[in-house]
Tab-separated table of C-alpha atoms in Angstrom:
chain	number	residue	atom	x	y	z
A	1	MET	CA	7.385	28.510	-35.635
A	2	PHE	CA	7.556	25.910	-38.429
A	3	GLY	CA	6.628	23.168	-35.950
A	4	LYS	CA	3.529	25.074	-34.916
A	5	LEU	CA	2.432	25.339	-38.556
A	6	ILE	CA	2.827	21.582	-38.962
A	7	TYR	CA	0.641	20.940	-35.900
A	8	GLN	CA	-1.986	23.439	-37.069
A	9	LEU	CA	-2.096	21.772	-40.479
A	10	SER	CA	-2.280	18.298	-38.912
A	11	TYR	CA	-5.329	19.299	-36.856
A	12	ARG	CA	-6.966	20.983	-39.835
A	13	LEU	CA	-6.507	17.859	-41.961
A	14	GLY	CA	-7.555	15.531	-39.150
A	15	GLN	CA	-4.162	13.803	-39.243
A	16	ILE	CA	-3.495	13.585	-35.512
A	17	PRO	CA	-2.123	10.118	-34.719
A	18	TRP	CA	-1.054	11.275	-31.241
A	19	ASP	CA	-4.723	11.873	-30.310
A	20	ALA	CA	-5.396	8.432	-28.817
A	21	SER	CA	-8.600	7.922	-26.859
A	22	GLN	CA	-7.220	4.977	-24.864
A	23	MET	CA	-5.438	6.110	-21.718
A	24	PRO	CA	-1.863	4.921	-21.321
A	25	PRO	CA	-1.519	2.558	-18.334
A	26	GLU	CA	1.366	4.728	-17.053
A	27	LEU	CA	-0.989	7.705	-16.813
A	28	VAL	CA	-3.791	5.673	-15.235
A	29	SER	CA	-1.624	4.123	-12.522
A	30	THR	CA	0.186	7.385	-11.755
A	31	LEU	CA	-3.031	9.373	-11.352
A	32	GLN	CA	-4.453	6.636	-9.118
A	33	SER	CA	-1.392	6.455	-6.876
A	34	ALA	CA	-0.554	10.176	-6.724
A	35	ALA	CA	-4.145	11.508	-6.549
A	36	PRO	CA	-3.051	15.069	-7.430
A	37	ASP	CA	-5.290	18.039	-6.661
A	38	ILE	CA	-4.143	20.241	-9.553
A	39	VAL	CA	-2.867	18.829	-12.855
A	40	LEU	CA	-1.344	20.767	-15.729
A	41	ASP	CA	-1.575	19.000	-19.097
A	42	VAL	CA	1.097	20.574	-21.304
A	43	GLY	CA	0.443	20.155	-25.013
A	44	CYS	CA	-3.025	18.831	-24.167
A	45	GLY	CA	-4.189	18.598	-27.776
A	46	THR	CA	-7.872	17.746	-27.942
A	47	GLY	CA	-7.995	17.062	-24.210
A	48	ASN	CA	-8.280	13.292	-23.816
A	49	ASN	CA	-5.729	13.055	-20.982
A	50	SER	CA	-7.065	16.234	-19.342
A	51	ILE	CA	-10.592	14.846	-19.370
A	52	TYR	CA	-9.429	11.560	-17.858
A	53	ALA	CA	-7.556	13.385	-15.073
A	54	ALA	CA	-10.633	15.514	-14.340
A	55	GLN	CA	-12.811	12.399	-14.205
A	56	GLN	CA	-10.416	11.064	-11.541
A	57	GLY	CA	-11.145	14.121	-9.381
A	58	ALA	CA	-8.295	16.483	-10.255
A	59	THR	CA	-8.651	20.139	-11.088
A	60	VAL	CA	-7.110	20.326	-14.565
A	61	ILE	CA	-5.566	23.053	-16.664
A	62	GLY	CA	-4.777	22.080	-20.236
A	63	ILE	CA	-2.655	24.209	-22.546
A	64	ASP	CA	-1.846	23.886	-26.213
A	65	PHE	CA	-0.538	26.249	-28.863
A	66	VAL	CA	-3.023	25.091	-31.502
A	67	GLU	CA	-6.238	27.013	-31.060
A	68	SER	CA	-8.427	24.499	-32.902
A	69	ALA	CA	-7.174	21.732	-30.579
A	70	ILE	CA	-8.214	23.799	-27.557
A	71	GLN	CA	-11.649	24.421	-29.074
A	72	THR	CA	-12.132	20.684	-29.661
A	73	ALA	CA	-10.940	19.934	-26.102
A	74	GLN	CA	-13.495	22.375	-24.679
A	75	GLN	CA	-16.280	20.718	-26.693
A	76	LYS	CA	-15.222	17.224	-25.581
A	77	ALA	CA	-15.095	18.234	-21.902
A	78	GLN	CA	-18.503	19.857	-22.107
A	79	ALA	CA	-19.941	16.764	-23.817
A	80	VAL	CA	-18.878	14.513	-20.922
A	81	GLY	CA	-19.747	17.033	-18.219
A	82	VAL	CA	-16.339	17.908	-16.781
A	83	THR	CA	-14.992	21.367	-16.142
A	84	ILE	CA	-11.441	21.980	-17.330
A	85	ASP	CA	-9.553	25.239	-17.719
A	86	PHE	CA	-8.329	24.860	-21.305
A	87	ARG	CA	-6.012	27.641	-22.439
A	88	TYR	CA	-4.409	28.615	-25.686
A	89	GLY	CA	-0.761	28.964	-24.681
A	90	ASP	CA	2.833	27.985	-25.178
A	91	ALA	CA	4.619	25.381	-23.050
A	92	THR	CA	7.746	27.547	-23.143
A	93	GLN	CA	5.876	30.412	-21.489
A	94	LEU	CA	4.399	28.673	-18.433
A	95	ASP	CA	5.728	31.373	-16.120
A	96	THR	CA	3.557	33.980	-17.916
A	97	LEU	CA	0.246	32.070	-17.857
A	98	LYS	CA	-0.807	32.994	-14.309
A	99	LEU	CA	-1.039	29.380	-13.226
A	100	PRO	CA	-1.618	28.242	-9.649
A	101	LEU	CA	0.899	25.944	-8.001
A	102	ILE	CA	0.643	22.551	-9.686
A	103	ASP	CA	0.817	19.065	-8.115
A	104	MET	CA	1.399	17.127	-11.326
A	105	VAL	CA	2.405	18.003	-14.859
A	106	LEU	CA	1.443	15.743	-17.744
A	107	ASP	CA	3.890	16.105	-20.609
A	108	ILE	CA	2.778	13.388	-22.950
A	109	LYS	CA	4.696	13.638	-26.203
A	110	CYS	CA	5.166	17.395	-25.965
A	111	THR	CA	8.696	18.335	-24.900
A	112	HIS	CA	10.520	15.973	-27.248
A	113	GLY	CA	9.744	18.344	-30.133
A	114	LEU	CA	11.196	21.476	-28.512
A	115	SER	CA	14.554	23.017	-29.357
A	116	VAL	CA	17.234	23.080	-26.656
A	117	ALA	CA	16.551	26.784	-25.971
A	118	ALA	CA	12.797	26.178	-25.779
A	119	ARG	CA	13.367	23.284	-23.362
A	120	GLU	CA	15.275	25.627	-21.050
A	121	GLN	CA	12.333	28.054	-21.022
A	122	TYR	CA	9.935	25.165	-20.427
A	123	VAL	CA	11.912	23.853	-17.448
A	124	TYR	CA	12.123	27.383	-16.014
A	125	GLY	CA	8.327	27.592	-16.178
A	126	LEU	CA	7.925	24.158	-14.604
A	127	THR	CA	10.250	25.116	-11.792
A	128	SER	CA	8.231	28.250	-11.061
A	129	ARG	CA	4.827	26.508	-10.995
A	130	LEU	CA	5.347	22.941	-9.683
A	131	ARG	CA	5.016	22.376	-5.942
A	132	PRO	CA	8.189	21.165	-4.176
A	133	ASP	CA	6.671	17.671	-3.832
A	134	GLY	CA	5.178	17.758	-7.337
A	135	LEU	CA	5.645	15.243	-10.131
A	136	VAL	CA	6.239	15.557	-13.862
A	137	LEU	CA	4.986	12.574	-15.845
A	138	MET	CA	6.647	12.743	-19.252
A	139	GLU	CA	6.400	10.495	-22.264
A	140	ALA	CA	9.037	11.268	-24.888
A	141	LEU	CA	9.345	9.590	-28.237
A	142	SER	CA	12.608	7.793	-28.847
A	143	PRO	CA	14.942	9.805	-31.101
A	144	ARG	CA	14.164	9.610	-34.801
A	145	SER	CA	14.155	11.596	-38.015
A	146	GLU	CA	11.173	11.988	-40.293
A	147	LEU	CA	10.899	14.220	-43.347
A	148	GLY	CA	14.294	15.657	-42.507
A	149	PHE	CA	13.340	16.657	-38.939
A	150	ARG	CA	14.951	15.157	-35.859
A	151	PHE	CA	12.852	14.816	-32.750
A	152	GLY	CA	12.613	12.617	-29.703
A	153	LEU	CA	14.768	12.450	-26.590
A	154	GLN	CA	17.330	10.058	-25.177
A	155	GLN	CA	17.561	9.537	-21.424
A	156	GLN	CA	20.706	11.693	-21.229
A	157	GLU	CA	18.912	14.547	-22.997
A	158	VAL	CA	16.058	14.346	-20.477
A	159	GLU	CA	18.546	14.348	-17.596
A	160	ASP	CA	20.445	17.304	-19.083
A	161	MET	CA	17.251	19.234	-19.773
A	162	MET	CA	15.704	18.714	-16.350
A	163	SER	CA	18.740	19.039	-14.080
A	164	PRO	CA	19.502	20.542	-11.646
A	165	HIS	CA	15.822	21.181	-10.832
A	166	PHE	CA	14.446	17.681	-11.425
A	167	LYS	CA	15.694	14.117	-11.281
A	168	ILE	CA	14.411	10.944	-12.874
A	169	ALA	CA	12.742	8.922	-10.134
A	170	ARG	CA	11.683	6.141	-12.479
A	171	MET	CA	11.531	5.372	-16.177
A	172	LYS	CA	9.931	2.787	-18.433
A	173	GLU	CA	10.869	2.137	-22.054
A	174	ASN	CA	8.091	1.247	-24.470
A	175	GLY	CA	9.969	0.681	-27.711
A	176	GLU	CA	8.855	3.831	-29.528
A	177	SER	CA	8.862	6.013	-26.418
A	178	THR	CA	10.049	6.249	-22.830
A	179	TRP	CA	8.047	7.303	-19.789
A	180	TYR	CA	9.787	9.388	-17.119
A	181	TRP	CA	8.605	10.142	-13.607
A	182	LEU	CA	10.481	13.297	-12.588
A	183	GLU	CA	10.652	14.720	-9.091
A	184	ARG	CA	12.144	17.940	-7.759
A	185	SER	CA	15.831	17.652	-6.844
């Protein structure tokens, strides 16, 4: 709950350093090679990655638990002429959101802030909605502490969180974060 308040305040104050307009090369190359039909952008924020995926031809559903972020995402998508199903929702409740089966999940700097219990709920939801041949593209910040809060994930934490349902097919360290390509086990 406290984390949600921090995100709401960050959006209200316009202090959203994670809201980059430049697409990460990992996302670009993965969307080009996988060409997914249906993409779920978990923790979509103001929709930049969702919009890019839609512009590449995917049907996109973006969820975020900050209502103002969803409103901004809807405005951005409308401004560039793409249709995206943006929803106010919680990543730990994917199984309750009446989602179709998903080909690819984008988890770009979302899960690394969840508690262990919340991660379990998140993975349960992923398991129920991702197609057997689906892919989870995750970027997790490297572990750190700021203002007394610890967040980020080590490789072992990602493996522990995602197993036995998913396995790391590939990973790429970036200094401040690591990208994971996760497939069903």
